């Protein structure tokens, strides 16, 4: 209990400090003047050095002294400073090429030493380390290759080596994994999901490195293709009755779909991009959930699966042929429930409910998709207006929860988590749609 209180208190104080500093830097000229007059302390690169030093101090206190609670507090504050240096760099126009290299390097020096420590420190009761040494060294190798070899090549190619979203989410998860390991170290009876979370860090680290070499205009098409591959994989897994894994790859496909549109708007794309996106969406959010419904839905499953497929197809066709050219539809607002959210309704219900309730939820999802009720886009509106630290924290928490669910094999918890997330989007999507509609110059009423 003491360890939990220390972690919660450290996280709360660090988060309050981050939001206070971010707000003060934007609103108070005195804070900006203090930063600019104390660059030895407050320059973004200086903050990187300070937080790395704090992280090393926390490492030695945790593994080589009895002051583990103090070590957790110091490490948590060092991790929070990772967000502060970016706020100062952007807020005071101090972005530099050195900073682009130094920031991820200091991230690695902050979380890799304690992760290695937990891989080689046996638990006092089980006698086993919390993390797999093999997985740790795989992560270390990928991180070092990305930091030195890949970034040197990017410099030679005159391409920015700044961290992308894969790298940022990976860093947050690694910070969280260190704290999680500290909690498991003090609670030997706690379920160990460390290696599952570590596996996600390895995947994200590799993706962060690879995507730096991809031409920007190909980002959207690659993400759409990955979404399509997730849909096909889900169909195969469902055929082999691996339902949880089938749903997991659909969730991965939704993450790819979430960003492909943003990448297309930001970097452009190819002429085949829109077609590839629609095909991928129909496979991942139409065919895959429909097939899951047929397998698990009982007597009338085929009927409801066909209705659902027609609804998804209508939703996608209407968006391409009508909604894109609709002048009274504000940017980032959809007509009808998005097909990825509809897919989650069907998939979540298939895990926790019987046949009749599954049919009912499928019918509700289909009706919402073909309706004219407006919803805000999750990526372009809701997440765009969500502070980045909160977004990355939500992403890290989701991965940790998925690792726990896969470790415990609690199918019902997985289903309820999916349905809860859809319910959250249902409310948030409507609220943001109403806000966007109210501020839009067209002032068009909802259909």
GROMACS .gro file of C-alpha atoms in nm:
model
  447
    1UNK     CA    1   0.000   0.000   0.000
    2UNK     CA    2   0.287   0.238   0.081
    3UNK     CA    3   0.437   0.187  -0.266
    4UNK     CA    4   0.100   0.257  -0.430
    5UNK     CA    5   0.056   0.580  -0.232
    6UNK     CA    6   0.406   0.693  -0.325
    7UNK     CA    7   0.342   0.627  -0.694
    8UNK     CA    8   0.003   0.798  -0.692
    9UNK     CA    9   0.134   1.098  -0.500
   10UNK     CA   10   0.438   1.135  -0.725
   11UNK     CA   11   0.228   1.110  -1.041
   12UNK     CA   12  -0.028   1.362  -0.910
   13UNK     CA   13   0.235   1.618  -0.807
   14UNK     CA   14   0.427   1.576  -1.132
   15UNK     CA   15   0.116   1.613  -1.345
   16UNK     CA   16   0.003   1.924  -1.155
   17UNK     CA   17   0.347   2.075  -1.201
   18UNK     CA   18   0.340   2.004  -1.575
   19UNK     CA   19   0.000   2.167  -1.632
   20UNK     CA   20   0.084   2.461  -1.405
   21UNK     CA   21   0.409   2.527  -1.589
   22UNK     CA   22   0.253   2.484  -1.936
   23UNK     CA   23  -0.028   2.725  -1.849
   24UNK     CA   24   0.206   2.978  -1.688
   25UNK     CA   25   0.447   2.976  -1.981
   26UNK     CA   26   0.161   3.060  -2.219
   27UNK     CA   27  -0.019   3.314  -2.003
   28UNK     CA   28   0.244   3.483  -1.784
   29UNK     CA   29   0.515   3.696  -1.936
   30UNK     CA   30   0.716   3.677  -1.612
   31UNK     CA   31   0.757   3.300  -1.648
   32UNK     CA   32   0.875   3.337  -2.007
   33UNK     CA   33   1.122   3.607  -1.898
   34UNK     CA   34   1.251   3.380  -1.622
   35UNK     CA   35   1.311   3.100  -1.873
   36UNK     CA   36   1.490   3.329  -2.118
   37UNK     CA   37   1.710   3.480  -1.845
   38UNK     CA   38   1.807   3.143  -1.692
   39UNK     CA   39   1.894   2.937  -1.997
   40UNK     CA   40   2.157   2.741  -1.804
   41UNK     CA   41   1.865   2.593  -1.609
   42UNK     CA   42   1.557   2.627  -1.833
   43UNK     CA   43   1.684   2.582  -2.188
   44UNK     CA   44   1.521   2.266  -2.336
   45UNK     CA   45   1.862   2.100  -2.378
   46UNK     CA   46   1.955   2.192  -2.020
   47UNK     CA   47   1.630   2.036  -1.896
   48UNK     CA   48   1.729   1.718  -2.082
   49UNK     CA   49   2.059   1.710  -1.893
   50UNK     CA   50   1.891   1.778  -1.559
   51UNK     CA   51   1.626   1.510  -1.601
   52UNK     CA   52   1.884   1.253  -1.711
   53UNK     CA   53   2.089   1.329  -1.402
   54UNK     CA   54   1.779   1.292  -1.185
   55UNK     CA   55   1.700   0.960  -1.351
   56UNK     CA   56   2.049   0.824  -1.277
   57UNK     CA   57   2.015   0.941  -0.917
   58UNK     CA   58   1.681   0.760  -0.892
   59UNK     CA   59   1.837   0.447  -1.046
   60UNK     CA   60   2.116   0.429  -0.787
   61UNK     CA   61   1.883   0.508  -0.497
   62UNK     CA   62   1.641   0.232  -0.599
   63UNK     CA   63   1.885  -0.050  -0.670
   64UNK     CA   64   2.173   0.034  -0.436
   65UNK     CA   65   2.012   0.198  -0.132
   66UNK     CA   66   1.710   0.155   0.099
   67UNK     CA   67   1.552   0.482  -0.023
   68UNK     CA   68   1.329   0.330  -0.288
   69UNK     CA   69   1.032   0.558  -0.224
   70UNK     CA   70   1.249   0.863  -0.279
   71UNK     CA   71   1.386   0.701  -0.594
   72UNK     CA   72   1.034   0.655  -0.733
   73UNK     CA   73   0.949   1.018  -0.667
   74UNK     CA   74   1.270   1.138  -0.837
   75UNK     CA   75   1.218   0.913  -1.138
   76UNK     CA   76   0.855   1.024  -1.178
   77UNK     CA   77   0.959   1.389  -1.172
   78UNK     CA   78   1.234   1.318  -1.428
   79UNK     CA   79   0.978   1.152  -1.655
   80UNK     CA   80   0.742   1.452  -1.623
   81UNK     CA   81   1.029   1.682  -1.726
   82UNK     CA   82   1.032   1.500  -2.059
   83UNK     CA   83   0.715   1.692  -2.141
   84UNK     CA   84   0.842   2.020  -1.994
   85UNK     CA   85   1.141   2.048  -2.230
   86UNK     CA   86   0.911   2.022  -2.530
   87UNK     CA   87   0.678   2.288  -2.389
   88UNK     CA   88   0.972   2.528  -2.343
   89UNK     CA   89   1.115   2.450  -2.689
   90UNK     CA   90   0.788   2.523  -2.866
   91UNK     CA   91   0.669   2.805  -2.639
   92UNK     CA   92   0.997   2.999  -2.649
   93UNK     CA   93   1.097   2.911  -3.006
   94UNK     CA   94   1.403   2.713  -2.897
   95UNK     CA   95   1.363   2.409  -3.123
   96UNK     CA   96   1.701   2.292  -3.257
   97UNK     CA   97   1.855   1.998  -3.443
   98UNK     CA   98   2.060   1.917  -3.135
   99UNK     CA   99   1.741   1.910  -2.929
  100UNK     CA  100   1.575   1.672  -3.178
  101UNK     CA  101   1.862   1.430  -3.117
  102UNK     CA  102   1.914   1.498  -2.747
  103UNK     CA  103   1.552   1.461  -2.631
  104UNK     CA  104   1.502   1.095  -2.737
  105UNK     CA  105   1.857   1.014  -2.625
  106UNK     CA  106   1.782   1.142  -2.275
  107UNK     CA  107   1.452   0.949  -2.279
  108UNK     CA  108   1.649   0.630  -2.337
  109UNK     CA  109   1.900   0.715  -2.064
  110UNK     CA  110   1.605   0.772  -1.830
  111UNK     CA  111   1.411   0.447  -1.873
  112UNK     CA  112   1.660   0.188  -2.006
  113UNK     CA  113   1.886   0.163  -1.696
  114UNK     CA  114   1.602   0.084  -1.452
  115UNK     CA  115   1.445  -0.160  -1.701
  116UNK     CA  116   1.778  -0.343  -1.727
  117UNK     CA  117   1.796  -0.335  -1.349
  118UNK     CA  118   1.456  -0.501  -1.313
  119UNK     CA  119   1.565  -0.767  -1.566
  120UNK     CA  120   1.862  -0.868  -1.350
  121UNK     CA  121   1.729  -0.814  -0.998
  122UNK     CA  122   1.558  -1.128  -0.862
  123UNK     CA  123   1.235  -1.087  -0.671
  124UNK     CA  124   1.278  -1.143  -0.297
  125UNK     CA  125   1.006  -1.414  -0.289
  126UNK     CA  126   0.997  -1.578  -0.633
  127UNK     CA  127   1.368  -1.544  -0.701
  128UNK     CA  128   1.289  -1.451  -1.063
  129UNK     CA  129   1.344  -1.116  -1.234
  130UNK     CA  130   1.036  -0.913  -1.324
  131UNK     CA  131   1.138  -0.862  -1.687
  132UNK     CA  132   1.293  -1.095  -1.941
  133UNK     CA  133   1.663  -1.012  -2.000
  134UNK     CA  134   1.628  -1.132  -2.360
  135UNK     CA  135   1.342  -0.890  -2.433
  136UNK     CA  136   1.525  -0.606  -2.258
  137UNK     CA  137   1.833  -0.646  -2.475
  138UNK     CA  138   1.619  -0.663  -2.789
  139UNK     CA  139   1.471  -0.327  -2.688
  140UNK     CA  140   1.816  -0.185  -2.605
  141UNK     CA  141   1.958  -0.289  -2.943
  142UNK     CA  142   1.664  -0.140  -3.137
  143UNK     CA  143   1.684   0.181  -2.934
  144UNK     CA  144   2.057   0.222  -2.988
  145UNK     CA  145   2.035   0.144  -3.359
  146UNK     CA  146   1.755   0.396  -3.394
  147UNK     CA  147   1.937   0.662  -3.190
  148UNK     CA  148   2.281   0.641  -3.351
  149UNK     CA  149   2.275   0.455  -3.683
  150UNK     CA  150   1.926   0.552  -3.807
  151UNK     CA  151   1.951   0.917  -3.699
  152UNK     CA  152   2.295   0.950  -3.859
  153UNK     CA  153   2.148   0.825  -4.185
  154UNK     CA  154   1.857   1.068  -4.150
  155UNK     CA  155   2.104   1.353  -4.100
  156UNK     CA  156   2.288   1.244  -4.415
  157UNK     CA  157   1.955   1.237  -4.601
  158UNK     CA  158   1.868   1.579  -4.453
  159UNK     CA  159   1.553   1.442  -4.292
  160UNK     CA  160   1.434   1.539  -3.943
  161UNK     CA  161   1.512   1.284  -3.675
  162UNK     CA  162   1.255   1.420  -3.429
  163UNK     CA  163   1.046   1.166  -3.243
  164UNK     CA  164   0.722   1.063  -3.415
  165UNK     CA  165   0.402   0.948  -3.242
  166UNK     CA  166   0.523   0.587  -3.227
  167UNK     CA  167   0.834   0.700  -3.041
  168UNK     CA  168   0.646   0.934  -2.809
  169UNK     CA  169   0.392   0.670  -2.708
  170UNK     CA  170   0.673   0.416  -2.665
  171UNK     CA  171   0.859   0.652  -2.431
  172UNK     CA  172   0.547   0.707  -2.218
  173UNK     CA  173   0.488   0.332  -2.195
  174UNK     CA  174   0.852   0.270  -2.097
  175UNK     CA  175   0.826   0.531  -1.822
  176UNK     CA  176   0.504   0.368  -1.703
  177UNK     CA  177   0.666   0.022  -1.721
  178UNK     CA  178   0.943   0.132  -1.483
  179UNK     CA  179   0.682   0.245  -1.229
  180UNK     CA  180   0.482  -0.075  -1.285
  181UNK     CA  181   0.793  -0.285  -1.222
  182UNK     CA  182   0.855  -0.095  -0.899
  183UNK     CA  183   0.499  -0.174  -0.792
  184UNK     CA  184   0.532  -0.543  -0.883
  185UNK     CA  185   0.868  -0.555  -0.704
  186UNK     CA  186   0.696  -0.453  -0.379
  187UNK     CA  187   0.394  -0.682  -0.443
  188UNK     CA  188   0.524  -1.029  -0.536
  189UNK     CA  189   0.171  -1.169  -0.555
  190UNK     CA  190   0.071  -0.916  -0.820
  191UNK     CA  191   0.010  -1.047  -1.170
  192UNK     CA  192   0.322  -0.990  -1.380
  193UNK     CA  193   0.232  -0.827  -1.712
  194UNK     CA  194   0.573  -0.666  -1.752
  195UNK     CA  195   0.689  -0.874  -2.048
  196UNK     CA  196   0.365  -0.813  -2.234
  197UNK     CA  197   0.404  -0.436  -2.198
  198UNK     CA  198   0.773  -0.468  -2.286
  199UNK     CA  199   0.676  -0.647  -2.609
  200UNK     CA  200   0.455  -0.352  -2.704
  201UNK     CA  201   0.751  -0.117  -2.640
  202UNK     CA  202   0.968  -0.323  -2.875
  203UNK     CA  203   0.708  -0.308  -3.153
  204UNK     CA  204   0.659   0.067  -3.112
  205UNK     CA  205   1.035   0.127  -3.101
  206UNK     CA  206   1.085  -0.061  -3.427
  207UNK     CA  207   0.791   0.120  -3.589
  208UNK     CA  208   0.928   0.457  -3.476
  209UNK     CA  209   1.261   0.384  -3.642
  210UNK     CA  210   1.121   0.239  -3.965
  211UNK     CA  211   0.866   0.514  -4.026
  212UNK     CA  212   1.137   0.781  -4.014
  213UNK     CA  213   1.271   0.645  -4.344
  214UNK     CA  214   0.934   0.631  -4.520
  215UNK     CA  215   0.858   0.921  -4.758
  216UNK     CA  216   0.588   1.137  -4.603
  217UNK     CA  217   0.347   1.102  -4.897
  218UNK     CA  218   0.340   0.722  -4.850
  219UNK     CA  219   0.245   0.733  -4.480
  220UNK     CA  220  -0.130   0.729  -4.541
  221UNK     CA  221  -0.121   0.443  -4.794
  222UNK     CA  222   0.103   0.229  -4.573
  223UNK     CA  223  -0.127   0.280  -4.276
  224UNK     CA  224  -0.430   0.187  -4.491
  225UNK     CA  225  -0.252  -0.127  -4.611
  226UNK     CA  226  -0.169  -0.222  -4.252
  227UNK     CA  227  -0.536  -0.170  -4.166
  228UNK     CA  228  -0.634  -0.400  -4.454
  229UNK     CA  229  -0.386  -0.666  -4.334
  230UNK     CA  230  -0.537  -0.644  -3.985
  231UNK     CA  231  -0.883  -0.711  -4.130
  232UNK     CA  232  -0.764  -1.016  -4.323
  233UNK     CA  233  -0.576  -1.144  -4.017
  234UNK     CA  234  -0.889  -1.103  -3.807
  235UNK     CA  235  -1.092  -1.314  -4.051
  236UNK     CA  236  -0.832  -1.591  -4.031
  237UNK     CA  237  -0.812  -1.577  -3.651
  238UNK     CA  238  -1.193  -1.585  -3.622
  239UNK     CA  239  -1.202  -1.892  -3.846
  240UNK     CA  240  -0.962  -2.062  -3.603
  241UNK     CA  241  -1.178  -1.948  -3.305
  242UNK     CA  242  -0.908  -1.713  -3.167
  243UNK     CA  243  -1.169  -1.448  -3.098
  244UNK     CA  244  -0.975  -1.227  -2.858
  245UNK     CA  245  -0.675  -1.207  -3.090
  246UNK     CA  246  -0.908  -1.142  -3.383
  247UNK     CA  247  -1.051  -0.842  -3.199
  248UNK     CA  248  -0.704  -0.723  -3.093
  249UNK     CA  249  -0.585  -0.699  -3.454
  250UNK     CA  250  -0.903  -0.507  -3.546
  251UNK     CA  251  -0.819  -0.260  -3.270
  252UNK     CA  252  -0.472  -0.231  -3.421
  253UNK     CA  253  -0.637  -0.168  -3.757
  254UNK     CA  254  -0.844   0.109  -3.602
  255UNK     CA  255  -0.528   0.276  -3.477
  256UNK     CA  256  -0.386   0.266  -3.830
  257UNK     CA  257  -0.715   0.401  -3.966
  258UNK     CA  258  -0.714   0.676  -3.705
  259UNK     CA  259  -0.388   0.817  -3.839
  260UNK     CA  260  -0.405   0.749  -4.213
  261UNK     CA  261  -0.645   1.037  -4.276
  262UNK     CA  262  -0.437   1.275  -4.065
  263UNK     CA  263  -0.122   1.173  -4.253
  264UNK     CA  264  -0.297   1.227  -4.586
  265UNK     CA  265  -0.404   1.577  -4.482
  266UNK     CA  266  -0.063   1.662  -4.342
  267UNK     CA  267   0.168   1.506  -4.600
  268UNK     CA  268  -0.054   1.432  -4.899
  269UNK     CA  269  -0.086   1.089  -5.056
  270UNK     CA  270  -0.118   0.894  -5.379
  271UNK     CA  271  -0.416   0.883  -5.615
  272UNK     CA  272  -0.499   0.531  -5.495
  273UNK     CA  273  -0.509   0.633  -5.128
  274UNK     CA  274  -0.884   0.700  -5.091
  275UNK     CA  275  -0.975   0.371  -5.262
  276UNK     CA  276  -0.729   0.177  -5.051
  277UNK     CA  277  -0.866   0.339  -4.736
  278UNK     CA  278  -1.227   0.246  -4.821
  279UNK     CA  279  -1.137  -0.114  -4.908
  280UNK     CA  280  -0.939  -0.151  -4.585
  281UNK     CA  281  -1.227  -0.004  -4.381
  282UNK     CA  282  -1.481  -0.238  -4.539
  283UNK     CA  283  -1.266  -0.545  -4.469
  284UNK     CA  284  -1.164  -0.451  -4.114
  285UNK     CA  285  -1.484  -0.284  -3.993
  286UNK     CA  286  -1.736  -0.461  -4.214
  287UNK     CA  287  -1.638  -0.815  -4.312
  288UNK     CA  288  -1.440  -0.903  -3.998
  289UNK     CA  289  -1.713  -0.805  -3.744
  290UNK     CA  290  -1.982  -0.961  -3.967
  291UNK     CA  291  -1.792  -1.290  -3.977
  292UNK     CA  292  -1.749  -1.280  -3.599
  293UNK     CA  293  -2.126  -1.228  -3.573
  294UNK     CA  294  -2.194  -1.527  -3.800
  295UNK     CA  295  -1.968  -1.752  -3.591
  296UNK     CA  296  -2.099  -1.644  -3.249
  297UNK     CA  297  -2.445  -1.509  -3.323
  298UNK     CA  298  -2.671  -1.817  -3.338
  299UNK     CA  299  -2.975  -1.881  -3.556
  300UNK     CA  300  -3.038  -1.539  -3.712
  301UNK     CA  301  -2.672  -1.436  -3.719
  302UNK     CA  302  -2.646  -1.446  -4.098
  303UNK     CA  303  -2.946  -1.214  -4.136
  304UNK     CA  304  -2.804  -0.954  -3.895
  305UNK     CA  305  -2.457  -0.990  -4.045
  306UNK     CA  306  -2.591  -0.904  -4.391
  307UNK     CA  307  -2.783  -0.606  -4.248
  308UNK     CA  308  -2.467  -0.489  -4.076
  309UNK     CA  309  -2.257  -0.526  -4.393
  310UNK     CA  310  -2.510  -0.328  -4.594
  311UNK     CA  311  -2.501  -0.056  -4.327
  312UNK     CA  312  -2.120  -0.035  -4.336
  313UNK     CA  313  -2.118  -0.024  -4.716
  314UNK     CA  314  -2.385   0.247  -4.722
  315UNK     CA  315  -2.195   0.447  -4.458
  316UNK     CA  316  -1.869   0.435  -4.658
  317UNK     CA  317  -2.033   0.510  -4.995
  318UNK     CA  318  -2.234   0.800  -4.852
  319UNK     CA  319  -1.920   0.951  -4.704
  320UNK     CA  320  -1.732   0.937  -5.037
  321UNK     CA  321  -2.014   1.041  -5.271
  322UNK     CA  322  -2.210   1.286  -5.057
  323UNK     CA  323  -2.055   1.391  -4.726
  324UNK     CA  324  -1.716   1.492  -4.867
  325UNK     CA  325  -1.884   1.749  -5.090
  326UNK     CA  326  -2.143   1.861  -4.837
  327UNK     CA  327  -2.102   2.233  -4.774
  328UNK     CA  328  -2.307   2.241  -4.452
  329UNK     CA  329  -2.098   1.970  -4.283
  330UNK     CA  330  -1.824   2.121  -4.063
  331UNK     CA  331  -1.470   1.989  -4.101
  332UNK     CA  332  -1.408   1.682  -3.886
  333UNK     CA  333  -1.777   1.599  -3.845
  334UNK     CA  334  -1.939   1.279  -3.971
  335UNK     CA  335  -2.295   1.201  -4.072
  336UNK     CA  336  -2.370   0.880  -3.889
  337UNK     CA  337  -2.177   0.665  -3.643
  338UNK     CA  338  -1.827   0.588  -3.779
  339UNK     CA  339  -1.784   0.230  -3.900
  340UNK     CA  340  -1.483   0.161  -3.667
  341UNK     CA  341  -1.704   0.244  -3.367
  342UNK     CA  342  -1.985   0.029  -3.508
  343UNK     CA  343  -1.739  -0.258  -3.543
  344UNK     CA  344  -1.640  -0.224  -3.178
  345UNK     CA  345  -2.004  -0.247  -3.072
  346UNK     CA  346  -2.048  -0.577  -3.255
  347UNK     CA  347  -1.714  -0.719  -3.143
  348UNK     CA  348  -1.752  -0.614  -2.779
  349UNK     CA  349  -2.107  -0.747  -2.758
  350UNK     CA  350  -1.998  -1.077  -2.913
  351UNK     CA  351  -1.771  -1.139  -2.613
  352UNK     CA  352  -2.012  -1.065  -2.329
  353UNK     CA  353  -2.372  -1.114  -2.443
  354UNK     CA  354  -2.594  -1.395  -2.566
  355UNK     CA  355  -2.744  -1.422  -2.913
  356UNK     CA  356  -3.046  -1.193  -2.871
  357UNK     CA  357  -2.855  -0.908  -2.710
  358UNK     CA  358  -2.583  -0.944  -2.974
  359UNK     CA  359  -2.846  -0.907  -3.248
  360UNK     CA  360  -2.989  -0.605  -3.065
  361UNK     CA  361  -2.652  -0.430  -3.038
  362UNK     CA  362  -2.578  -0.508  -3.403
  363UNK     CA  363  -2.908  -0.350  -3.506
  364UNK     CA  364  -2.839  -0.042  -3.291
  365UNK     CA  365  -2.490  -0.002  -3.438
  366UNK     CA  366  -2.625  -0.036  -3.793
  367UNK     CA  367  -2.903   0.216  -3.733
  368UNK     CA  368  -2.655   0.469  -3.591
  369UNK     CA  369  -2.421   0.425  -3.888
  370UNK     CA  370  -2.688   0.490  -4.153
  371UNK     CA  371  -2.849   0.773  -3.955
  372UNK     CA  372  -2.788   1.146  -4.004
  373UNK     CA  373  -2.683   1.194  -3.642
  374UNK     CA  374  -2.354   1.381  -3.646
  375UNK     CA  375  -2.042   1.272  -3.463
  376UNK     CA  376  -1.699   1.434  -3.430
  377UNK     CA  377  -1.397   1.257  -3.575
  378UNK     CA  378  -1.194   1.097  -3.297
  379UNK     CA  379  -0.855   1.186  -3.445
  380UNK     CA  380  -0.917   1.514  -3.624
  381UNK     CA  381  -1.138   1.678  -3.360
  382UNK     CA  382  -1.145   1.505  -3.021
  383UNK     CA  383  -0.781   1.397  -2.992
  384UNK     CA  384  -0.661   1.713  -3.165
  385UNK     CA  385  -0.817   1.919  -2.887
  386UNK     CA  386  -0.694   1.683  -2.617
  387UNK     CA  387  -0.362   1.784  -2.454
  388UNK     CA  388  -0.083   1.562  -2.585
  389UNK     CA  389   0.030   1.440  -2.240
  390UNK     CA  390  -0.325   1.318  -2.175
  391UNK     CA  391  -0.341   1.153  -2.518
  392UNK     CA  392  -0.012   0.970  -2.465
  393UNK     CA  393  -0.116   0.874  -2.111
  394UNK     CA  394  -0.445   0.729  -2.240
  395UNK     CA  395  -0.256   0.536  -2.509
  396UNK     CA  396  -0.010   0.395  -2.256
  397UNK     CA  397  -0.290   0.303  -2.013
  398UNK     CA  398  -0.480   0.125  -2.290
  399UNK     CA  399  -0.178  -0.087  -2.381
  400UNK     CA  400  -0.118  -0.176  -2.016
  401UNK     CA  401  -0.485  -0.275  -1.976
  402UNK     CA  402  -0.471  -0.490  -2.289
  403UNK     CA  403  -0.155  -0.659  -2.159
  404UNK     CA  404  -0.335  -0.733  -1.830
  405UNK     CA  405  -0.642  -0.870  -2.007
  406UNK     CA  406  -0.435  -1.093  -2.234
  407UNK     CA  407  -0.236  -1.215  -1.936
  408UNK     CA  408  -0.547  -1.299  -1.731
  409UNK     CA  409  -0.746  -1.415  -2.038
  410UNK     CA  410  -1.051  -1.237  -1.897
  411UNK     CA  411  -1.272  -1.225  -2.206
  412UNK     CA  412  -1.565  -1.055  -2.035
  413UNK     CA  413  -1.345  -0.775  -1.901
  414UNK     CA  414  -1.216  -0.724  -2.254
  415UNK     CA  415  -1.568  -0.703  -2.392
  416UNK     CA  416  -1.684  -0.456  -2.130
  417UNK     CA  417  -1.372  -0.243  -2.183
  418UNK     CA  418  -1.452  -0.225  -2.557
  419UNK     CA  419  -1.815  -0.132  -2.499
  420UNK     CA  420  -1.717   0.128  -2.238
  421UNK     CA  421  -1.478   0.291  -2.484
  422UNK     CA  422  -1.757   0.304  -2.745
  423UNK     CA  423  -1.993   0.460  -2.493
  424UNK     CA  424  -1.731   0.721  -2.414
  425UNK     CA  425  -1.691   0.802  -2.783
  426UNK     CA  426  -2.069   0.810  -2.830
  427UNK     CA  427  -2.095   1.086  -2.569
  428UNK     CA  428  -1.775   1.271  -2.661
  429UNK     CA  429  -1.846   1.252  -3.034
  430UNK     CA  430  -2.188   1.410  -2.992
  431UNK     CA  431  -2.065   1.680  -2.753
  432UNK     CA  432  -1.778   1.783  -2.980
  433UNK     CA  433  -2.003   1.770  -3.285
  434UNK     CA  434  -2.244   2.012  -3.120
  435UNK     CA  435  -1.957   2.243  -3.019
  436UNK     CA  436  -1.811   2.237  -3.369
  437UNK     CA  437  -2.152   2.296  -3.525
  438UNK     CA  438  -2.217   2.589  -3.292
  439UNK     CA  439  -1.891   2.763  -3.387
  440UNK     CA  440  -1.903   2.679  -3.757
  441UNK     CA  441  -1.995   2.974  -3.979
  442UNK     CA  442  -2.250   2.770  -4.173
  443UNK     CA  443  -2.452   2.701  -3.860
  444UNK     CA  444  -2.622   2.406  -4.027
  445UNK     CA  445  -2.861   2.214  -3.799
  446UNK     CA  446  -2.815   1.845  -3.739
  447UNK     CA  447  -2.992   1.607  -3.967
   0.00000   0.00000   0.00000
